[in-house]
PDB file of C-alpha atoms in Angstrom:
ATOM      1  CA  UNK A1079     -69.640-114.581-129.315  1.00 49.00           C
ATOM      2  CA  UNK A1080     -73.149-114.260-127.850  1.00 69.00           C
ATOM      3  CA  UNK A1081     -76.450-113.620-129.666  1.00 72.00           C
ATOM      4  CA  UNK A1082     -75.510-110.046-130.571  1.00 72.00           C
ATOM      5  CA  UNK A1083     -72.351-111.128-132.366  1.00 71.00           C
ATOM      6  CA  UNK A1084     -74.186-113.883-134.204  1.00 65.00           C
ATOM      7  CA  UNK A1085     -76.877-111.429-135.289  1.00 70.00           C
ATOM      8  CA  UNK A1086     -74.472-108.769-136.512  1.00 58.00           C
ATOM      9  CA  UNK A1087     -72.238-111.419-138.085  1.00 52.00           C
ATOM     10  CA  UNK A1088     -74.964-112.541-140.467  1.00 52.00           C
ATOM     11  CA  UNK A1089     -77.706-114.983-139.620  1.00 54.00           C
ATOM     12  CA  UNK A1090     -78.727-116.893-136.560  1.00 61.00           C
ATOM     13  CA  UNK A1091     -80.494-120.211-136.270  1.00 51.00           C
ATOM     14  CA  UNK A1092     -83.292-119.230-133.949  1.00 54.00           C
ATOM     15  CA  UNK A1093     -86.557-117.359-134.317  1.00 60.00           C
ATOM     16  CA  UNK A1094     -88.354-116.063-131.236  1.00 77.00           C
ATOM     17  CA  UNK A1095     -91.809-116.543-132.712  1.00 83.00           C
ATOM     18  CA  UNK A1096     -94.962-114.725-131.621  1.00 90.00           C
ATOM     19  CA  UNK A1097     -95.341-110.925-131.575  1.00 93.00           C
ATOM     20  CA  UNK A1098     -91.751-110.394-130.438  1.00 92.00           C
ATOM     21  CA  UNK A1099     -90.573-112.591-133.291  1.00 88.00           C
ATOM     22  CA  UNK A1100     -92.543-110.390-135.682  1.00 89.00           C
ATOM     23  CA  UNK A1101     -90.686-107.334-134.342  1.00 91.00           C
ATOM     24  CA  UNK A1102     -87.353-109.099-134.637  1.00 88.00           C
ATOM     25  CA  UNK A1103     -88.069-110.306-138.156  1.00 84.00           C
ATOM     26  CA  UNK A1104     -89.265-106.896-139.348  1.00 87.00           C
ATOM     27  CA  UNK A1105     -86.302-105.140-137.741  1.00 85.00           C
ATOM     28  CA  UNK A1106     -83.680-107.403-139.290  1.00 79.00           C
ATOM     29  CA  UNK A1107     -85.231-108.562-142.540  1.00 70.00           C
ATOM     30  CA  UNK A1108     -85.897-112.127-141.416  1.00 51.00           C
ATOM     31  CA  UNK A1109     -82.144-112.687-141.315  1.00 47.00           C
ATOM     32  CA  UNK A1110     -82.512-115.859-139.306  1.00 48.00           C
ATOM     33  CA  UNK A1111     -83.437-119.473-139.733  1.00 44.00           C
ATOM     34  CA  UNK A1112     -86.737-120.420-138.128  1.00 44.00           C
ATOM     35  CA  UNK A1113     -86.664-124.066-138.808  1.00 43.00           C
ATOM     36  CA  UNK A1114     -84.707-127.018-139.834  1.00 38.00           C
ATOM     37  CA  UNK A1115     -81.336-128.387-139.029  1.00 40.00           C
ATOM     38  CA  UNK A1116     -78.357-126.146-139.640  1.00 42.00           C
ATOM     39  CA  UNK A1117     -75.197-127.435-141.178  1.00 43.00           C
ATOM     40  CA  UNK A1118     -71.688-126.112-141.138  1.00 46.00           C
ATOM     41  CA  UNK A1119     -71.900-124.952-144.760  1.00 45.00           C
ATOM     42  CA  UNK A1120     -74.940-122.744-144.125  1.00 48.00           C
ATOM     43  CA  UNK A1121     -72.980-120.250-142.054  1.00 52.00           C
ATOM     44  CA  UNK A1122     -75.876-120.018-139.627  1.00 55.00           C
ATOM     45  CA  UNK A1123     -75.273-120.464-135.934  1.00 61.00           C
ATOM     46  CA  UNK A1124     -77.910-121.795-133.593  1.00 70.00           C
ATOM     47  CA  UNK A1125     -78.338-119.917-130.347  1.00 74.00           C
ATOM     48  CA  UNK A1126     -77.866-121.617-126.993  1.00 78.00           C
ATOM     49  CA  UNK A1127     -80.786-121.666-124.548  1.00 81.00           C
ATOM     50  CA  UNK A1128     -79.272-118.814-122.538  1.00 85.00           C
ATOM     51  CA  UNK A1129     -78.702-116.777-125.703  1.00 83.00           C
ATOM     52  CA  UNK A1130     -82.349-117.351-126.637  1.00 84.00           C
ATOM     53  CA  UNK A1131     -83.359-115.978-123.231  1.00 88.00           C
ATOM     54  CA  UNK A1132     -81.072-112.971-123.715  1.00 88.00           C
ATOM     55  CA  UNK A1133     -82.446-112.245-127.167  1.00 88.00           C
ATOM     56  CA  UNK A1134     -86.037-112.483-125.941  1.00 91.00           C
ATOM     57  CA  UNK A1135     -85.332-110.157-123.017  1.00 93.00           C
ATOM     58  CA  UNK A1136     -83.587-107.594-125.244  1.00 93.00           C
ATOM     59  CA  UNK A1137     -86.338-107.534-127.876  1.00 93.00           C
ATOM     60  CA  UNK A1138     -89.092-107.476-125.241  1.00 96.00           C
ATOM     61  CA  UNK A1139     -87.495-104.624-123.300  1.00 96.00           C
ATOM     62  CA  UNK A1140     -87.240-102.214-126.213  1.00 96.00           C
ATOM     63  CA  UNK A1141     -90.556-103.317-127.732  1.00 96.00           C
ATOM     64  CA  UNK A1142     -92.386-102.721-124.425  1.00 97.00           C
ATOM     65  CA  UNK A1143     -90.590 -99.404-123.933  1.00 96.00           C
ATOM     66  CA  UNK A1144     -91.724 -98.311-127.400  1.00 95.00           C
ATOM     67  CA  UNK A1145     -95.359 -98.963-126.512  1.00 95.00           C
ATOM     68  CA  UNK A1146     -94.868 -97.315-123.110  1.00 95.00           C
ATOM     69  CA  UNK A1147     -93.712 -93.975-124.524  1.00 90.00           C
ATOM     70  CA  UNK A1148     -96.408 -94.200-127.191  1.00 90.00           C
ATOM     71  CA  UNK A1149     -99.243 -94.719-124.750  1.00 88.00           C
ATOM     72  CA  UNK A1150    -100.631 -91.175-125.092  1.00 75.00           C
ATOM     73  CA  UNK A1151    -100.850 -91.529-128.863  1.00 74.00           C
ATOM     74  CA  UNK A1152     -97.666 -89.685-129.751  1.00 75.00           C
ATOM     75  CA  UNK A1153     -93.973 -89.829-128.985  1.00 79.00           C
ATOM     76  CA  UNK A1154     -92.483 -86.553-127.796  1.00 77.00           C
ATOM     77  CA  UNK A1155     -88.840 -85.481-128.186  1.00 79.00           C
ATOM     78  CA  UNK A1156     -88.555 -85.672-124.390  1.00 77.00           C
ATOM     79  CA  UNK A1157     -89.640 -89.311-124.432  1.00 79.00           C
ATOM     80  CA  UNK A1158     -87.118 -90.157-127.136  1.00 82.00           C
ATOM     81  CA  UNK A1159     -84.477 -88.384-125.042  1.00 82.00           C
ATOM     82  CA  UNK A1160     -85.465 -90.534-122.047  1.00 81.00           C
ATOM     83  CA  UNK A1161     -84.975 -93.742-124.063  1.00 87.00           C
ATOM     84  CA  UNK A1162     -81.651 -92.566-125.449  1.00 87.00           C
ATOM     85  CA  UNK A1163     -80.587 -91.523-121.961  1.00 85.00           C
ATOM     86  CA  UNK A1164     -81.488 -94.963-120.638  1.00 88.00           C
ATOM     87  CA  UNK A1165     -79.379 -96.589-123.354  1.00 89.00           C
ATOM     88  CA  UNK A1166     -76.449 -94.287-122.635  1.00 87.00           C
ATOM     89  CA  UNK A1167     -76.502 -93.765-118.855  1.00 86.00           C
ATOM     90  CA  UNK A1168     -78.059 -96.917-117.465  1.00 84.00           C
ATOM     91  CA  UNK A1169     -77.028 -99.533-120.015  1.00 88.00           C
ATOM     92  CA  UNK A1170     -73.954 -97.915-121.573  1.00 87.00           C
ATOM     93  CA  UNK A1171     -74.634 -99.785-124.784  1.00 88.00           C
ATOM     94  CA  UNK A1172     -71.875-100.160-127.326  1.00 87.00           C
ATOM     95  CA  UNK A1173     -72.558 -98.478-130.702  1.00 88.00           C
ATOM     96  CA  UNK A1174     -73.346-101.918-132.124  1.00 86.00           C
ATOM     97  CA  UNK A1175     -75.826-102.800-129.362  1.00 88.00           C
ATOM     98  CA  UNK A1176     -77.330 -99.321-129.487  1.00 90.00           C
ATOM     99  CA  UNK A1177     -78.045 -99.656-133.215  1.00 89.00           C
ATOM    100  CA  UNK A1178     -79.796-102.969-132.604  1.00 89.00           C
ATOM    101  CA  UNK A1179     -81.828-101.486-129.724  1.00 92.00           C
ATOM    102  CA  UNK A1180     -82.864 -98.439-131.772  1.00 92.00           C
ATOM    103  CA  UNK A1181     -83.876-100.672-134.674  1.00 91.00           C
ATOM    104  CA  UNK A1182     -86.085-102.788-132.421  1.00 93.00           C
ATOM    105  CA  UNK A1183     -87.549 -99.700-130.713  1.00 94.00           C
ATOM    106  CA  UNK A1184     -88.450 -97.956-133.977  1.00 92.00           C
ATOM    107  CA  UNK A1185     -89.914-101.123-135.456  1.00 94.00           C
ATOM    108  CA  UNK A1186     -92.088-101.691-132.365  1.00 95.00           C
ATOM    109  CA  UNK A1187     -93.424 -98.113-132.520  1.00 93.00           C
ATOM    110  CA  UNK A1188     -95.150 -98.890-135.814  1.00 90.00           C
ATOM    111  CA  UNK A1189     -95.930-102.554-135.205  1.00 92.00           C
ATOM    112  CA  UNK A1190     -99.484-103.860-134.675  1.00 92.00           C
ATOM    113  CA  UNK A1191     -98.453-105.848-131.596  1.00 91.00           C
ATOM    114  CA  UNK A1192     -99.569-104.349-128.282  1.00 95.00           C
ATOM    115  CA  UNK A1193     -97.781-103.831-124.980  1.00 97.00           C
ATOM    116  CA  UNK A1194     -99.838-106.654-123.492  1.00 97.00           C
ATOM    117  CA  UNK A1195     -98.903-108.961-126.389  1.00 97.00           C
ATOM    118  CA  UNK A1196     -95.224-108.411-125.651  1.00 97.00           C
ATOM    119  CA  UNK A1197     -95.738-108.720-121.889  1.00 97.00           C
ATOM    120  CA  UNK A1198     -97.568-112.055-122.272  1.00 97.00           C
ATOM    121  CA  UNK A1199     -94.772-113.499-124.411  1.00 96.00           C
ATOM    122  CA  UNK A1200     -92.141-112.231-121.986  1.00 96.00           C
ATOM    123  CA  UNK A1201     -94.038-113.841-119.107  1.00 96.00           C
ATOM    124  CA  UNK A1202     -94.290-117.136-120.980  1.00 95.00           C
ATOM    125  CA  UNK A1203     -90.502-117.168-121.323  1.00 93.00           C
ATOM    126  CA  UNK A1204     -89.661-115.985-117.782  1.00 94.00           C
ATOM    127  CA  UNK A1205     -92.696-117.077-115.742  1.00 93.00           C
ATOM    128  CA  UNK A1206     -90.536-119.112-113.371  1.00 92.00           C
ATOM    129  CA  UNK A1207     -87.865-116.426-112.967  1.00 91.00           C
ATOM    130  CA  UNK A1208     -89.293-113.639-110.751  1.00 90.00           C
ATOM    131  CA  UNK A1209     -85.994-111.734-110.741  1.00 89.00           C
ATOM    132  CA  UNK A1210     -86.202-111.273-114.510  1.00 93.00           C
ATOM    133  CA  UNK A1211     -89.792-110.062-114.236  1.00 95.00           C
ATOM    134  CA  UNK A1212     -88.769-107.620-111.535  1.00 93.00           C
ATOM    135  CA  UNK A1213     -85.896-106.293-113.637  1.00 93.00           C
ATOM    136  CA  UNK A1214     -88.324-105.636-116.504  1.00 95.00           C
ATOM    137  CA  UNK A1215     -90.804-103.791-114.292  1.00 96.00           C
ATOM    138  CA  UNK A1216     -87.959-101.799-112.769  1.00 93.00           C
ATOM    139  CA  UNK A1217     -86.778-100.798-116.261  1.00 93.00           C
ATOM    140  CA  UNK A1218     -90.280 -99.677-117.237  1.00 94.00           C
ATOM    141  CA  UNK A1219     -90.603 -97.598-114.069  1.00 93.00           C
ATOM    142  CA  UNK A1220     -87.184 -96.016-114.478  1.00 89.00           C
ATOM    143  CA  UNK A1221     -87.878 -94.902-118.033  1.00 89.00           C
ATOM    144  CA  UNK A1222     -91.423 -93.756-117.197  1.00 89.00           C
ATOM    145  CA  UNK A1223     -90.185 -91.339-114.524  1.00 86.00           C
ATOM    146  CA  UNK A1224     -87.017 -90.275-116.351  1.00 80.00           C
ATOM    147  CA  UNK A1225     -88.709 -87.213-117.847  1.00 74.00           C
ATOM    148  CA  UNK A1226     -89.735 -85.982-114.405  1.00 74.00           C
ATOM    149  CA  UNK A1227     -93.076 -87.691-113.878  1.00 78.00           C
ATOM    150  CA  UNK A1228     -95.054 -90.806-114.712  1.00 86.00           C
ATOM    151  CA  UNK A1229     -98.414 -90.260-116.405  1.00 87.00           C
ATOM    152  CA  UNK A1230    -101.530 -92.195-115.472  1.00 90.00           C
ATOM    153  CA  UNK A1231    -101.563 -93.915-118.877  1.00 92.00           C
ATOM    154  CA  UNK A1232     -97.919 -94.976-118.446  1.00 92.00           C
ATOM    155  CA  UNK A1233     -98.557 -96.420-115.013  1.00 93.00           C
ATOM    156  CA  UNK A1234    -101.668 -98.221-116.262  1.00 95.00           C
ATOM    157  CA  UNK A1235     -99.529-100.020-118.848  1.00 95.00           C
ATOM    158  CA  UNK A1236     -96.948-100.957-116.235  1.00 97.00           C
ATOM    159  CA  UNK A1237     -99.729-102.197-113.936  1.00 97.00           C
ATOM    160  CA  UNK A1238    -100.943-104.306-116.843  1.00 97.00           C
ATOM    161  CA  UNK A1239     -97.516-105.969-116.922  1.00 97.00           C
ATOM    162  CA  UNK A1240     -97.697-106.434-113.140  1.00 97.00           C
ATOM    163  CA  UNK A1241    -100.995-108.287-113.576  1.00 97.00           C
ATOM    164  CA  UNK A1242     -99.765-110.377-116.529  1.00 97.00           C
ATOM    165  CA  UNK A1243     -96.614-111.358-114.623  1.00 97.00           C
ATOM    166  CA  UNK A1244     -98.661-112.229-111.500  1.00 96.00           C
ATOM    167  CA  UNK A1245     -96.249-109.857-109.794  1.00 95.00           C
ATOM    168  CA  UNK A1246     -96.767-108.801-106.174  1.00 92.00           C
ATOM    169  CA  UNK A1247     -98.627-105.489-105.893  1.00 91.00           C
ATOM    170  CA  UNK A1248     -96.796-104.817-102.640  1.00 88.00           C
ATOM    171  CA  UNK A1249     -93.432-105.348-104.314  1.00 90.00           C
ATOM    172  CA  UNK A1250     -94.518-103.115-107.203  1.00 93.00           C
ATOM    173  CA  UNK A1251     -95.291-100.290-104.791  1.00 88.00           C
ATOM    174  CA  UNK A1252     -91.876-100.786-103.205  1.00 87.00           C
ATOM    175  CA  UNK A1253     -90.175-100.587-106.601  1.00 90.00           C
ATOM    176  CA  UNK A1254     -92.176 -97.506-107.505  1.00 89.00           C
ATOM    177  CA  UNK A1255     -91.222 -95.771-104.251  1.00 85.00           C
ATOM    178  CA  UNK A1256     -87.532 -96.108-105.174  1.00 82.00           C
ATOM    179  CA  UNK A1257     -88.108 -93.371-107.727  1.00 80.00           C
ATOM    180  CA  UNK A1258     -89.939 -91.086-105.308  1.00 69.00           C
ATOM    181  CA  UNK A1259     -88.082 -89.163-102.622  1.00 63.00           C
ATOM    182  CA  UNK A1260     -89.305 -90.680 -99.378  1.00 57.00           C
ATOM    183  CA  UNK A1261     -87.714 -91.479 -96.050  1.00 55.00           C
ATOM    184  CA  UNK A1262     -88.510 -95.152 -96.621  1.00 80.00           C
ATOM    185  CA  UNK A1263     -86.673 -95.476 -99.944  1.00 82.00           C
ATOM    186  CA  UNK A1264     -83.833 -97.550 -98.463  1.00 88.00           C
ATOM    187  CA  UNK A1265     -86.334-100.028 -97.023  1.00 90.00           C
ATOM    188  CA  UNK A1266     -88.135-100.204-100.384  1.00 87.00           C
ATOM    189  CA  UNK A1267     -84.871-101.137-102.095  1.00 89.00           C
ATOM    190  CA  UNK A1268     -84.482-104.085 -99.725  1.00 91.00           C
ATOM    191  CA  UNK A1269     -88.151-105.044 -99.976  1.00 88.00           C
ATOM    192  CA  UNK A1270     -88.917-104.527 -96.292  1.00 89.00           C
ATOM    193  CA  UNK A1271     -90.567-101.971 -94.002  1.00 87.00           C
ATOM    194  CA  UNK A1272     -89.298 -99.472 -91.407  1.00 89.00           C
ATOM    195  CA  UNK A1273     -91.170-101.295 -88.624  1.00 89.00           C
ATOM    196  CA  UNK A1274     -89.541-104.660 -89.419  1.00 91.00           C
ATOM    197  CA  UNK A1275     -87.131-106.094 -86.871  1.00 92.00           C
ATOM    198  CA  UNK A1276     -83.375-105.970 -87.391  1.00 92.00           C
ATOM    199  CA  UNK A1277     -83.362-109.696 -88.108  1.00 93.00           C
ATOM    200  CA  UNK A1278     -86.084-109.333 -90.745  1.00 94.00           C
ATOM    201  CA  UNK A1279     -84.245-106.445 -92.420  1.00 93.00           C
ATOM    202  CA  UNK A1280     -81.068-108.545 -92.480  1.00 93.00           C
ATOM    203  CA  UNK A1281     -82.934-111.442 -94.099  1.00 94.00           C
ATOM    204  CA  UNK A1282     -84.363-109.132 -96.750  1.00 93.00           C
ATOM    205  CA  UNK A1283     -80.923-107.702 -97.442  1.00 93.00           C
ATOM    206  CA  UNK A1284     -79.350-111.141 -97.845  1.00 93.00           C
ATOM    207  CA  UNK A1285     -82.162-112.289-100.115  1.00 92.00           C
ATOM    208  CA  UNK A1286     -81.844-109.198-102.337  1.00 90.00           C
ATOM    209  CA  UNK A1287     -78.074-109.605-102.574  1.00 90.00           C
ATOM    210  CA  UNK A1288     -78.517-113.222-103.623  1.00 88.00           C
ATOM    211  CA  UNK A1289     -81.234-112.405-106.153  1.00 86.00           C
ATOM    212  CA  UNK A1290     -79.535-109.413-107.721  1.00 85.00           C
ATOM    213  CA  UNK A1291     -75.945-110.544-107.959  1.00 86.00           C
ATOM    214  CA  UNK A1292     -75.140-109.651-111.601  1.00 80.00           C
ATOM    215  CA  UNK A1293     -73.550-113.018-112.335  1.00 84.00           C
ATOM    216  CA  UNK A1294     -76.561-114.911-111.034  1.00 83.00           C
ATOM    217  CA  UNK A1295     -79.230-113.073-112.997  1.00 84.00           C
ATOM    218  CA  UNK A1296     -77.024-113.061-116.100  1.00 82.00           C
ATOM    219  CA  UNK A1297     -77.095-116.849-115.917  1.00 84.00           C
ATOM    220  CA  UNK A1298     -80.894-116.677-115.985  1.00 85.00           C
ATOM    221  CA  UNK A1299     -80.956-114.864-119.311  1.00 85.00           C
ATOM    222  CA  UNK A1300     -80.246-111.193-118.657  1.00 87.00           C
ATOM    223  CA  UNK A1301     -78.481-109.874-121.769  1.00 87.00           C
ATOM    224  CA  UNK A1302     -74.880-108.754-121.393  1.00 86.00           C
ATOM    225  CA  UNK A1303     -76.028-105.316-122.497  1.00 83.00           C
ATOM    226  CA  UNK A1304     -78.105-105.031-119.306  1.00 87.00           C
ATOM    227  CA  UNK A1305     -75.269-106.007-116.977  1.00 82.00           C
ATOM    228  CA  UNK A1306     -74.602-102.378-116.106  1.00 81.00           C
ATOM    229  CA  UNK A1307     -78.222-102.024-114.976  1.00 84.00           C
ATOM    230  CA  UNK A1308     -77.896-105.102-112.763  1.00 85.00           C
ATOM    231  CA  UNK A1309     -74.649-103.789-111.289  1.00 87.00           C
ATOM    232  CA  UNK A1310     -76.316-100.492-110.434  1.00 86.00           C
ATOM    233  CA  UNK A1311     -79.162-102.346-108.735  1.00 86.00           C
ATOM    234  CA  UNK A1312     -76.660-104.381-106.740  1.00 90.00           C
ATOM    235  CA  UNK A1313     -74.929-101.181-105.562  1.00 90.00           C
ATOM    236  CA  UNK A1314     -78.293 -99.675-104.617  1.00 90.00           C
ATOM    237  CA  UNK A1315     -78.943-102.669-102.377  1.00 92.00           C
ATOM    238  CA  UNK A1316     -75.536-102.275-100.690  1.00 93.00           C
ATOM    239  CA  UNK A1317     -76.050 -98.516-100.230  1.00 92.00           C
ATOM    240  CA  UNK A1318     -79.529 -99.037 -98.755  1.00 91.00           C
ATOM    241  CA  UNK A1319     -78.190-101.620 -96.310  1.00 93.00           C
ATOM    242  CA  UNK A1320     -75.376 -99.286 -95.240  1.00 92.00           C
ATOM    243  CA  UNK A1321     -77.888 -96.471 -94.699  1.00 89.00           C
ATOM    244  CA  UNK A1322     -80.213 -98.643 -92.612  1.00 92.00           C
ATOM    245  CA  UNK A1323     -77.334-100.133 -90.606  1.00 90.00           C
ATOM    246  CA  UNK A1324     -76.118 -96.664 -89.719  1.00 89.00           C
ATOM    247  CA  UNK A1325     -79.612 -95.454 -88.755  1.00 87.00           C
ATOM    248  CA  UNK A1326     -80.318 -98.521 -86.598  1.00 87.00           C
ATOM    249  CA  UNK A1327     -76.838 -98.986 -85.199  1.00 84.00           C
ATOM    250  CA  UNK A1328     -76.600-102.491 -86.606  1.00 85.00           C
ATOM    251  CA  UNK A1329     -73.095-103.919 -86.475  1.00 75.00           C
TER     252      UNK A1329
END
């Protein structure tokens, strides 16, 4: 059934805790069990470890996005359109998942928790899974530039997440350049440089393919609702490799 089905079906036997747990509880009326043993008669279903990861990622993503679009003190119609577009185009959420995402997003807009609070809790959950951290930063970048440009205040928040995650500044710049039209975009997708040797480019390509295979990162806790995003990233890696192979004459 997954965490989404258990949530919509009634109650679940797991509370995230911390600032993200406060968002989740406020959004869904504390319709979960935070403590003791669950029995068959209670009707509550305890989440598996992977479902807990998925729930945390989902709540963190839309909570952090809420604070991102709110960083200038107001939320414009264009920013709301960018979030809705992300849900529709990039994630292709089902109506059920979309309602949950919107509920979390709206709750986080008015919540006292800060972007950094959410980022710290996300890092605590995924500190040993760099692919998950990279997916989150990629999501933040994609939404930030979706209205045509990224403001200084938006990038400062994203850089705060980069620091909290202990994420590579070099890799951040590569991710950022994927959303800017440059001749080196294909190399940025693979995480390498135009002056790297063919062998080094091949190694980067193989590493990215291994890291971003949708099945592999799903097993690490990426929610099913974000599978489309992972699939798009995987295709971007393949397209970048094809472009570089053609330019370099690599067989």
